[in-house]
Coordinates of C-alpha atoms and ligand atoms in Angstrom, one line a residue:
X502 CA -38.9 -22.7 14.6
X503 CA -35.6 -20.9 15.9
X504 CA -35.7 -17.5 14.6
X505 CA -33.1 -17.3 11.3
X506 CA -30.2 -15.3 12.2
X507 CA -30.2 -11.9 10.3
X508 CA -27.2 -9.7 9.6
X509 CA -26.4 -5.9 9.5
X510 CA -24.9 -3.6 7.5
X511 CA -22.6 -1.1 6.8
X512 CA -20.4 1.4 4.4
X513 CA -17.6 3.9 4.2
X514 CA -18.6 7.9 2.7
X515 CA -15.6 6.7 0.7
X516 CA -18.5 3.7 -0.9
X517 CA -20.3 7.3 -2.3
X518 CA -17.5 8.1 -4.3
X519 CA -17.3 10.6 -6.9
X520 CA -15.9 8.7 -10.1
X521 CA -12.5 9.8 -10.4
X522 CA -9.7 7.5 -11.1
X523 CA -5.8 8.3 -12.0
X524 CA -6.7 9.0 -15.4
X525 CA -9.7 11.5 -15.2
X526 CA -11.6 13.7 -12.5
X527 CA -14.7 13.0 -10.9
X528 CA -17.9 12.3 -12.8
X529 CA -20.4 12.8 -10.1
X530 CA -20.8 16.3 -7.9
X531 CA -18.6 16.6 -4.5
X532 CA -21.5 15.9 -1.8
X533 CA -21.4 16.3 1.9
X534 CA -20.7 14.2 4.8
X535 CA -24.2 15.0 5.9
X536 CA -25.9 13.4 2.7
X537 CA -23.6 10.6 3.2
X538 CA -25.2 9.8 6.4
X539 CA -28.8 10.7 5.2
X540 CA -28.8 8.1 2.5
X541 CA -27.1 5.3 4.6
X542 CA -30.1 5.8 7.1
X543 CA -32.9 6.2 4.0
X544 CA -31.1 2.8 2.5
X545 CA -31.5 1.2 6.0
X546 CA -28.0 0.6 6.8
X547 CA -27.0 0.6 10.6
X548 CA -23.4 1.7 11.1
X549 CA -21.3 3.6 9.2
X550 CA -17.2 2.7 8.6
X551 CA -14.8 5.8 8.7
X552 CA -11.4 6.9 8.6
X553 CA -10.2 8.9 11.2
X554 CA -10.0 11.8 8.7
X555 CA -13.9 11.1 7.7
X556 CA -14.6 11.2 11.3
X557 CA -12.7 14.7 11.9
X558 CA -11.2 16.2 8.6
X559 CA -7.7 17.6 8.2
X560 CA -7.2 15.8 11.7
X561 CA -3.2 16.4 11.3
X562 CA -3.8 20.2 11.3
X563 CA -6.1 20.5 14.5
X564 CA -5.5 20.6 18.4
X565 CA -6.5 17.2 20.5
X566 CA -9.1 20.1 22.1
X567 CA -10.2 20.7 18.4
X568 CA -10.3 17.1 17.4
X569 CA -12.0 16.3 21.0
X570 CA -14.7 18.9 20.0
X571 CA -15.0 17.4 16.6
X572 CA -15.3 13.7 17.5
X573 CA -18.1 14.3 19.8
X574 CA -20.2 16.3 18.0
X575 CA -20.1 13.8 14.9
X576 CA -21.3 11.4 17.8
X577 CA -23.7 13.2 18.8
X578 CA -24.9 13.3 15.2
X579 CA -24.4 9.6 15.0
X580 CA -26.6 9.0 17.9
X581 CA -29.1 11.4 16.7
X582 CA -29.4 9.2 13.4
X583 CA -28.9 5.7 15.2
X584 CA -26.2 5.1 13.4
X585 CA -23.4 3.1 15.0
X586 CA -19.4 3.6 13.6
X587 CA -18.6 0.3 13.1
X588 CA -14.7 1.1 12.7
X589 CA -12.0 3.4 12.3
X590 CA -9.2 3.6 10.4
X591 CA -6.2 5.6 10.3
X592 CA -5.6 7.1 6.9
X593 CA -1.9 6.3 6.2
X594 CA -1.2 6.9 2.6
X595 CA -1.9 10.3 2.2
X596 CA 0.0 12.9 4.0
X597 CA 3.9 13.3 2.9
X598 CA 5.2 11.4 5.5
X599 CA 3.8 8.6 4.5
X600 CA 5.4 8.8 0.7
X601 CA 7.8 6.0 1.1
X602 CA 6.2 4.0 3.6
X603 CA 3.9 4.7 7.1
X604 CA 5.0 2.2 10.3
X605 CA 8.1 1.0 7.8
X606 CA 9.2 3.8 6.6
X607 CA 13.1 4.1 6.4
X608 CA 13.0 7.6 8.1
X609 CA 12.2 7.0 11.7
X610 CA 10.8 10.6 12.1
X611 CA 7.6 9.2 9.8
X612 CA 7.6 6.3 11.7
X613 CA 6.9 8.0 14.5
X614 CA 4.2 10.4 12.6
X615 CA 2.2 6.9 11.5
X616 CA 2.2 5.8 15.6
X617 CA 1.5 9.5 16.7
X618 CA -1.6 9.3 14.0
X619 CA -3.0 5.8 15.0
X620 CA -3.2 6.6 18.4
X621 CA -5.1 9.8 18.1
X622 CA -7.4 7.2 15.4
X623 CA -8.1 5.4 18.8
X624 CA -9.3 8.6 20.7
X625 CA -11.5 9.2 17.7
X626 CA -12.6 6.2 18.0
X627 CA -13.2 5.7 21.3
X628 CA -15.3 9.3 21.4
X629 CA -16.9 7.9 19.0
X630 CA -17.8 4.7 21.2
X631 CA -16.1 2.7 18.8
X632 CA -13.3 -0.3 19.9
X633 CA -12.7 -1.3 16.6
X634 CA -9.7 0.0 14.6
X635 CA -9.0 -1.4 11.5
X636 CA -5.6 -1.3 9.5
X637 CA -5.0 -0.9 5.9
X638 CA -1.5 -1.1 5.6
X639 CA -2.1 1.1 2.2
X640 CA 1.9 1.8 2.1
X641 CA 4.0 -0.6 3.8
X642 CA 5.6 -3.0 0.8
X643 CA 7.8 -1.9 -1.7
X644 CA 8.3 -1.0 -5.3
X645 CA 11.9 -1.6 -5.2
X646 CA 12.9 -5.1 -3.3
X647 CA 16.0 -3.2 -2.1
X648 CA 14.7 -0.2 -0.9
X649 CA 13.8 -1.5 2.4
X650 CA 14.7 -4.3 4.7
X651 CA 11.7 -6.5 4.9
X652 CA 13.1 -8.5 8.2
X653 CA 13.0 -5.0 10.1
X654 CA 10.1 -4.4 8.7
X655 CA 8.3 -7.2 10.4
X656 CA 9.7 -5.6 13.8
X657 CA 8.1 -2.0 13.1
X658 CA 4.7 -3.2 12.2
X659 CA 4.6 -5.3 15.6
X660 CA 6.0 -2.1 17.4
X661 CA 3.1 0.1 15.9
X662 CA 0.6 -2.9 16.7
X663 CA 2.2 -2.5 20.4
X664 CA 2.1 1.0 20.7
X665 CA -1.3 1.0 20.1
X666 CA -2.6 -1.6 22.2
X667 CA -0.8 -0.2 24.8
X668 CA -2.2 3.2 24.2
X669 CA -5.8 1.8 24.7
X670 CA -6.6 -1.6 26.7
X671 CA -9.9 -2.3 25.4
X672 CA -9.4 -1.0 22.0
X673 CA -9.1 -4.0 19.0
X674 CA -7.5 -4.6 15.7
X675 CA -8.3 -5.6 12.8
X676 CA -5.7 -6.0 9.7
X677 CA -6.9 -5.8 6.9
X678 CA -4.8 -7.4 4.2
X679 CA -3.6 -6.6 0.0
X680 CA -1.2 -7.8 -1.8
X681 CA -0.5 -4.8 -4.4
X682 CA -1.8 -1.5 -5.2
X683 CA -0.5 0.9 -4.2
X684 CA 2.9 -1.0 -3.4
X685 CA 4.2 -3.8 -5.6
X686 CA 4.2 -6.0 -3.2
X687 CA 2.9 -5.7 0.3
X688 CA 3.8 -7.0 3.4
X689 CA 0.7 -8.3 4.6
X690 CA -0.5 -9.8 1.6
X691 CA -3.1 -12.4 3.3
X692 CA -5.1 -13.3 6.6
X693 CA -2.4 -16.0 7.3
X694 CA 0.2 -13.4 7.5
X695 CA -1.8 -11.0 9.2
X696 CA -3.0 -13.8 11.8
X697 CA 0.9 -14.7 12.3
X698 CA 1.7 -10.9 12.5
X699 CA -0.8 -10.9 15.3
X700 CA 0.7 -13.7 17.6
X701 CA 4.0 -11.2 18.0
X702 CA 2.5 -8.6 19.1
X703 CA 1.9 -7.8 23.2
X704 CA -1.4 -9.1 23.1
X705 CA -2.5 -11.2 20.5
X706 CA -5.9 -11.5 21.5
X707 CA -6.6 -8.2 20.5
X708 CA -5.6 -8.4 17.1
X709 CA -7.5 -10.2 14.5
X710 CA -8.3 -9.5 11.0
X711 CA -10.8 -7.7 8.3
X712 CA -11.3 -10.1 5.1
X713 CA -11.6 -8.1 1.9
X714 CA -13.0 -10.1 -0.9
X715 CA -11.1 -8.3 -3.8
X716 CA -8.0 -8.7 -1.8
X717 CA -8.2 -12.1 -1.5
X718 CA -8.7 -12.8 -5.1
X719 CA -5.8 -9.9 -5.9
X720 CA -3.8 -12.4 -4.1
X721 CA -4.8 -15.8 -6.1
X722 CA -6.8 -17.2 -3.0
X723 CA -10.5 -18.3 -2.3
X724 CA -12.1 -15.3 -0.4
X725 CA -14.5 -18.3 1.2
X726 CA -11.5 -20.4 2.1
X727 CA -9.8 -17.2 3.8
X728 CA -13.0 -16.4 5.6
X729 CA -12.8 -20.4 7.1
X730 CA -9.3 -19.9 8.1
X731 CA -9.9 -16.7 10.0
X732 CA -13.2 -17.6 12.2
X733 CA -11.3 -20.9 12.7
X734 CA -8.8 -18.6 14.5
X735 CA -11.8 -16.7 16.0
X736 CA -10.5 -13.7 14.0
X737 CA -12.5 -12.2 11.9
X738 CA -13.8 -9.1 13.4
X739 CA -15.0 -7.3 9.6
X740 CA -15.5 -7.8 6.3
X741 CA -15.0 -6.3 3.3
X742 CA -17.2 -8.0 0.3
X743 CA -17.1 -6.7 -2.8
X744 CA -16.0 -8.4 -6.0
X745 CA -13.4 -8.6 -8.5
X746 CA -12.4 -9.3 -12.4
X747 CA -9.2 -11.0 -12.2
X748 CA -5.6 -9.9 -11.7
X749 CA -6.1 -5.7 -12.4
X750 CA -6.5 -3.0 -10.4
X751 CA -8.5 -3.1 -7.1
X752 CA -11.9 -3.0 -8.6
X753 CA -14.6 -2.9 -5.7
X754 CA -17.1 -4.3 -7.8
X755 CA -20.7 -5.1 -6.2
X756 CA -20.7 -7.9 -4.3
X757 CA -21.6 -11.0 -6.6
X758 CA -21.1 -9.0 -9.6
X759 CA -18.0 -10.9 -11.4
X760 CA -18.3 -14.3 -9.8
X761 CA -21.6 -15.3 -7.8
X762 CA -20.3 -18.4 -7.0
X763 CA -17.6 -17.4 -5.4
X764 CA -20.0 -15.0 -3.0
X765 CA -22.4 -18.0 -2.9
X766 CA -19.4 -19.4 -1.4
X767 CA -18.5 -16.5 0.9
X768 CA -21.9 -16.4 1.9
X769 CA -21.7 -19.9 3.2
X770 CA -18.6 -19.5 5.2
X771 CA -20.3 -16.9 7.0
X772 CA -23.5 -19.0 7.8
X773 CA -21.4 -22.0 8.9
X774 CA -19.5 -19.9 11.1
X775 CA -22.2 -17.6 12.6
X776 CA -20.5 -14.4 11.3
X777 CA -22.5 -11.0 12.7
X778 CA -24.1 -13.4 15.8
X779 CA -21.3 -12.0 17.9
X780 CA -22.2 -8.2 16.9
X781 CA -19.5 -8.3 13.5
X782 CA -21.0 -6.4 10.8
X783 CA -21.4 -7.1 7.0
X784 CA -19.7 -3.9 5.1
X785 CA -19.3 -3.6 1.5
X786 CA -16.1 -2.0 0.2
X787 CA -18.1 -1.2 -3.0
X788 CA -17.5 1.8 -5.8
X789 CA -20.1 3.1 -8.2
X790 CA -18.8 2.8 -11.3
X791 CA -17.6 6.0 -13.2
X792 CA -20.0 6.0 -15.6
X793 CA -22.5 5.8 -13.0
X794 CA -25.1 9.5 -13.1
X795 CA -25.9 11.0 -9.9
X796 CA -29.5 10.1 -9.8
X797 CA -28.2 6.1 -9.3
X798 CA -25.1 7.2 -6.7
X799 CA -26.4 4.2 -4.5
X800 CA -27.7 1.5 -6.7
X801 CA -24.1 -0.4 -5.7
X802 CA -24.7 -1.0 -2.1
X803 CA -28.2 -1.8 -2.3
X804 CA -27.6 -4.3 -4.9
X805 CA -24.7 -6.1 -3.2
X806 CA -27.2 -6.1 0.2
X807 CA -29.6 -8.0 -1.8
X808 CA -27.6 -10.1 -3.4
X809 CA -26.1 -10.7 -0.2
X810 CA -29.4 -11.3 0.7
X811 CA -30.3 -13.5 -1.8
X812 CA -27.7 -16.1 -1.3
X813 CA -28.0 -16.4 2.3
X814 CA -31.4 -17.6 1.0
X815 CA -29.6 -20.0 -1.4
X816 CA -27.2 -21.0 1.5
X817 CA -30.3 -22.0 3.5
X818 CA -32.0 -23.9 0.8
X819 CA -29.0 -25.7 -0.4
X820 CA -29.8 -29.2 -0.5
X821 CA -27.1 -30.6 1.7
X822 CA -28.2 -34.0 2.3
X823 CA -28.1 -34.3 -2.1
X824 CA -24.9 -32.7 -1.4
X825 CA -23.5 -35.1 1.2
X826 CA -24.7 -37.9 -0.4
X827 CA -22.8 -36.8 -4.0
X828 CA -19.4 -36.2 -1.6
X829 CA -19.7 -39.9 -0.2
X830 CA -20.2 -41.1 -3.7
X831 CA -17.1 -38.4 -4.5
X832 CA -19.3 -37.7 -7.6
X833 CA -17.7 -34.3 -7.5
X834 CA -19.1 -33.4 -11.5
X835 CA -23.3 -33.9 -10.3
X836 CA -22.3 -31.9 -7.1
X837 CA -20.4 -29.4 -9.1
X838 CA -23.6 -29.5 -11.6
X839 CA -25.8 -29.3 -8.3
X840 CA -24.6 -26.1 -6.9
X841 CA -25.2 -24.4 -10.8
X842 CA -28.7 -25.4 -10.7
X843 CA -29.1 -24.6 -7.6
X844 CA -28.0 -20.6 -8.0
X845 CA -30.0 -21.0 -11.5
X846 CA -32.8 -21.1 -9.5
X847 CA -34.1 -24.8 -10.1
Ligands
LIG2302 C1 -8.4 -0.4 -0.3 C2 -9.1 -0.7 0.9 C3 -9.7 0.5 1.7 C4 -9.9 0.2 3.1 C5 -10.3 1.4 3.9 C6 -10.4 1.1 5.4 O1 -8.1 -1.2 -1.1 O2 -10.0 -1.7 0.7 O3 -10.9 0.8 1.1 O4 -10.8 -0.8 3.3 O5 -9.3 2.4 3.7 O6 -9.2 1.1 6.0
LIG2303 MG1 -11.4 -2.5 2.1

């Protein structure tokens, strides 16, 4: 018997989050980065995601000697733990020059702070023994259609992509794709744009893509069908799963938690296209929920590892000659009725 593939895992210290949301403060005590760490590890997770401002904070206010210093030591600690860093990625949305957009921005000054900060995200990264950088684009949309000229648009976020793929020739990127929150509408609202935004940059080969399954469904799709399209591309370099209720806010819900179907179905993509067997790892974008008391801070990611875990079980034991058989017969109601009982446990 070939051995059965298994995956690994991963989470942001942002997936340990304290409870706060825009309409009341945290819920759950400020904890340390060092805790953070301490119960990945006790979980049994193996890498860890970061921004480059988790990696070394206040990064805009220190010296490259300073943030040299800072980078290695973290490794250091990484090592120590056996911990890899899967990714890193620069935090755009926060600092004021990133208020009315980071590589779009009108003002080419904050432009040129985004690229200044994205590169120094890949010398993080790189001390850090990391050749993964992943890109949000958090605030490049708009709230007002007028406010900016989307066709330029297009042109800054392949000159950012450039300039960082020139800064570093081994370094990748991943894109990592929303359609709203916190803009109105984004520019990269799906893996098809992303994958298209990818084939203008300098070196497309180096630029692929991070599915997020809340995204996805923010944006009317089939995370299952976007994970398809990307590894048909060879693309899809990380993954975001998580769940989500419908057409609100960004919910990072456990993974399987609003639809399990739909992460049965995610869960398949990845079998059928080997996910992880090339050294990709599983992460889950995942948020306790407010109400959620300290003593259960990590209840979240160890239930979306096991669910995860669950239905690659149910992807293995679905019957797929019943399956193929119903598809001949296009008896699509019994196959739909076969895939129920099947997660029902029959
Ligand atoms: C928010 C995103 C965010 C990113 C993270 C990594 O909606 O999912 O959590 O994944 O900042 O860039
Ligand atoms: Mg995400």
């Amino acid at each position: 018997m070939p051995k059965e593939r298994t995956y690994r895992f991963c989470f942001g210290p942002w997936n340990l989050s304290e409870g706060q949301d825009p309409y009341g403060p945290p819920t759950r005590p400020a904890q340390t980065f060092d805790w953070k760490l301490g119960k990945l590890r006790e979980l049994g997770f193996e890498a860890m995601m970061f921004h480059d401002d988790d990696a070394v904070p206040d990064v805009d206010s220190k010296t490259d000697a300073q943030v040299a210093r800072e980078a290695r030591e973290l490794r250091k600690k990484l090592r120590d733990a056996g911990v890899a860093a899967e990714i890193v990625a620069p935090r755009l949305w926060f600092d004021p020059h990133t208020i009315d957009g980071a590589y779009t921005n009108n003002d080419a000054r904050c432009r040129r702070y985004a690229i200044d900060r994205s590169r120094r995200c890949i010398d993080i990264a790189k001390m850090l023994d990391c050749d993964l950088i992943v890109l949000w684009l958090a605030r490049e949309g708009s709230y007002i259609r007028e406010s900016k000229n989307a066709r330029k648009c297009v042109d800054y976020l392949v000159e950012a992509v450039d300039a960082m793929l020139e800064h570093d020739p081994k370094i990748r990127i991943a894109i990592e794709p929303k359609p709203n929150e916190p803009m109105d509408l984004a520019y990269i609202p799906t893996i098809g744009h992303a994958l298209a935004l990818a084939q203008l940059t300098r070196d497309p080969k180096r630029v692929g893509c991070l599915i997020e399954s809340a995204h996805a469904l923010l944006a009317g799709l089939d995370p299952a069908d976007e994970i398809d399209f990307a590894c048909a591309f060879g693309k899809l370099w990380s993954l975001h799963l998580n769940d989500q209720n419908g057409l609100k806010f960004d919910q990072d819900k456990p993974f399987g938690s609003a639809n399990l179907r739909v992460a049965f179905n995610q869960v398949r993509a990845l079998e059928r296209n080997r996910y992880g067997a090339r050294g990709e790892y599983v992460a889950f974008d995942v948020h306790p929920f407010r109400t959620t008391r300290p003593e259960h801070w990590t209840l979240h990611l160890e239930n979306s590892r096991r669910t995860f875990l669950r239905l690659v079980e149910k992807a293995r034991t679905y019957p797929e000659a019943e399956a193929r058989q119903l598809v001949a017969d296009r008896n699509y109601a019994a196959l739909d009725q076969l895939v129920l009982e099947h997660l029902m446990g029959r």
